[in-house]
C-alpha positions as CSV (number, residue, x, y, z in Angstrom):
1,M,-79.2,-38.3,15.2
2,L,-79.0,-41.2,17.6
3,W,-76.2,-42.7,19.5
4,N,-74.5,-45.4,17.3
5,W,-71.5,-47.7,17.0
6,Y,-71.4,-47.8,13.2
7,T,-68.0,-48.5,11.7
8,I,-68.8,-49.3,8.1
9,D,-71.0,-47.0,6.0
10,A,-70.7,-44.1,8.5
11,C,-70.3,-40.6,7.0
12,F,-68.7,-37.6,8.7
13,L,-68.7,-33.9,7.8
14,S,-69.1,-34.4,4.1
15,S,-70.1,-37.0,1.5
16,S,-66.4,-37.5,0.7
17,W,-65.7,-38.7,4.2
18,H,-67.7,-41.9,3.8
19,I,-66.3,-44.9,5.6
20,T,-66.3,-48.0,3.3
21,S,-63.8,-50.3,5.2
22,K,-62.5,-51.1,8.7
23,G,-59.1,-49.6,7.7
24,M,-60.7,-46.4,6.7
25,F,-62.6,-46.2,10.0
26,A,-59.3,-46.9,11.9
27,G,-57.6,-44.1,10.0
28,S,-60.5,-41.8,10.8
29,C,-60.2,-42.6,14.5
30,I,-56.4,-41.9,14.4
31,G,-57.1,-38.7,12.5
32,V,-59.7,-37.6,15.1
33,I,-57.1,-38.3,17.9
34,L,-54.5,-36.3,16.0
35,L,-57.0,-33.4,15.5
36,V,-57.6,-33.2,19.2
37,L,-53.9,-33.3,19.8
38,V,-53.6,-30.3,17.4
39,L,-56.2,-28.4,19.4
40,E,-54.2,-29.0,22.6
41,F,-51.0,-27.9,20.8
42,L,-52.7,-24.7,19.7
43,R,-53.9,-24.0,23.2
44,R,-50.4,-24.4,24.5
45,A,-48.9,-22.3,21.7
46,G,-51.3,-19.5,22.6
47,K,-50.2,-19.6,26.2
48,E,-46.5,-19.8,25.3
49,Y,-46.8,-16.9,22.9
50,D,-48.5,-14.8,25.6
51,R,-45.7,-15.8,28.0
52,F,-43.1,-14.8,25.4
53,L,-44.7,-11.4,25.0
54,L,-44.8,-10.9,28.8
55,A,-41.2,-11.9,29.2
56,Q,-40.2,-9.6,26.4
57,H,-42.1,-6.7,28.1
58,I,-40.5,-7.5,31.4
59,R,-37.0,-7.4,29.8
60,S,-37.9,-4.0,28.4
61,L,-38.8,-2.7,31.9
62,S,-35.4,-3.6,33.4
63,I,-33.1,-0.6,33.8
64,P,-30.1,-1.0,31.4
65,T,-26.7,0.2,32.5
66,P,-23.7,0.8,30.2
67,A,-22.1,-2.5,31.3
68,S,-25.4,-4.4,30.9
69,S,-26.1,-3.4,27.3
70,A,-23.4,-5.8,26.0
71,S,-24.5,-8.6,28.3
72,S,-28.3,-8.1,28.2
73,H,-28.8,-11.5,26.5
74,N,-27.1,-13.2,29.5
75,C,-30.3,-13.0,31.6
76,S,-31.4,-16.6,31.9
77,T,-34.9,-17.8,31.0
78,A,-35.4,-18.8,34.6
79,A,-34.5,-15.2,35.7
80,V,-37.1,-13.8,33.3
81,A,-39.6,-16.4,34.6
82,K,-39.0,-15.3,38.2
83,A,-39.4,-11.6,37.2
84,A,-42.7,-12.3,35.5
85,T,-44.2,-13.9,38.6
86,S,-42.8,-11.3,41.0
87,S,-42.3,-7.6,41.2
88,T,-38.6,-7.6,40.4
89,A,-36.6,-7.7,37.3
90,P,-33.2,-9.5,36.7
91,T,-30.0,-7.6,36.3
92,P,-27.0,-8.9,34.4
93,N,-25.2,-9.7,37.7
94,G,-28.0,-12.1,38.8
95,T,-29.6,-9.9,41.4
96,Y,-33.1,-8.5,41.2
97,Q,-34.3,-4.9,41.3
98,P,-37.8,-3.7,41.8
99,I,-39.8,-2.9,38.7
100,R,-42.5,-0.4,38.4
101,E,-46.0,-1.7,37.9
102,S,-47.3,-1.3,34.4
103,T,-49.8,-2.6,32.0
104,F,-48.9,-4.3,28.7
105,R,-50.8,-4.1,25.5
106,P,-49.5,-6.0,22.5
107,N,-48.8,-4.1,19.3
108,V,-50.9,-4.7,16.2
109,M,-48.7,-7.5,14.8
110,Q,-48.5,-9.3,18.1
111,Q,-52.3,-9.1,18.5
112,A,-52.7,-10.3,15.0
113,I,-50.7,-13.4,15.8
114,R,-52.6,-13.9,19.0
115,A,-55.9,-13.6,17.1
116,L,-54.7,-16.1,14.5
117,L,-53.9,-18.6,17.2
118,H,-57.3,-18.0,18.7
119,M,-59.0,-18.4,15.4
120,L,-57.2,-21.7,14.7
121,Q,-58.2,-23.0,18.1
122,F,-61.8,-22.0,17.5
123,A,-61.9,-23.6,14.1
124,V,-60.4,-26.9,15.2
125,A,-62.6,-27.0,18.3
126,Y,-65.6,-26.4,16.1
127,F,-64.7,-29.3,13.8
128,I,-64.2,-31.6,16.8
129,M,-67.7,-30.5,18.1
130,L,-69.2,-31.3,14.7
131,L,-67.6,-34.8,14.8
132,A,-69.0,-35.4,18.3
133,M,-72.5,-34.4,17.1
134,Y,-72.5,-37.5,14.9
135,Y,-73.0,-39.4,18.2
136,N,-70.7,-42.2,17.1
137,G,-69.4,-43.9,20.2
138,Y,-66.0,-44.7,18.7
139,I,-65.4,-41.2,17.5
140,I,-66.4,-39.7,20.8
141,I,-64.0,-42.2,22.6
142,C,-61.3,-41.1,20.2
143,I,-62.0,-37.4,21.1
144,F,-61.6,-38.3,24.8
145,I,-58.4,-40.2,24.1
146,G,-57.0,-37.3,22.0
147,A,-57.9,-34.8,24.8
148,Y,-56.2,-37.0,27.4
149,L,-53.0,-37.5,25.3
150,G,-53.0,-33.9,24.2
151,Y,-53.2,-32.5,27.7
152,F,-50.7,-35.0,28.9
153,V,-48.2,-33.9,26.3
154,F,-49.0,-30.2,25.9
155,G,-50.4,-29.4,29.4
156,W,-47.5,-30.7,31.4
157,E,-46.4,-27.6,33.3
158,S,-44.4,-27.0,36.4
159,F,-46.0,-24.9,39.2
160,K,-44.6,-22.6,41.8
161,V,-45.9,-23.4,45.2
162,G,-45.8,-21.0,48.2
163,G,-43.4,-18.1,48.3
164,A,-44.1,-14.4,48.1
165,G,-47.4,-13.6,46.7
166,A,-48.4,-17.2,46.2
167,E,-50.8,-17.2,49.2
168,G,-50.8,-21.0,49.3
169,R,-52.1,-21.4,45.8
170,L,-50.4,-23.1,42.8
171,Q,-49.0,-20.6,40.4
172,E,-47.8,-21.5,36.9
173,E,-44.3,-20.5,36.1
174,V,-43.8,-18.3,33.2
175,T,-41.4,-20.5,31.2
176,V,-42.5,-24.1,31.2
177,C,-40.2,-25.8,28.8
178,C,-36.9,-24.5,30.1
179,G,-37.3,-24.5,33.8
């Protein structure tokens, strides 16, 4: 395979993906961009699912009181996020109490979902790699455009700077979409 700039009569992945017109090539370029966007979405979905599991685990570590059992859903997402990045857990009245250090291991169903997300990421990334191996300049540029747009949309996160335990480094907050 050699580097090329073919638009008409190019063939990708199978004989059924044979480009016969400029419109078909433009559709292929848009499809490649969307495929890379899907990859970035899957990466973000995996991170968010892990954050969800961690927040769920932290909520289970907080010590319930009789008054808090009715209002346990009142802990805000920001409170759970703060607890996930520190060694305290939120209480219903908005204060934080120390939590014991523990390890978390997902159950079988949670791990199956994590593995599914990983497999989907792997499969999509593999197809993108196969497309890049055709050495078509336009397709490779579309992969780069998709990576840029995908990370711009799905990689936009807020960071916690400084504070206890940060040691001058940027630290991602646990909840990204709601903070």
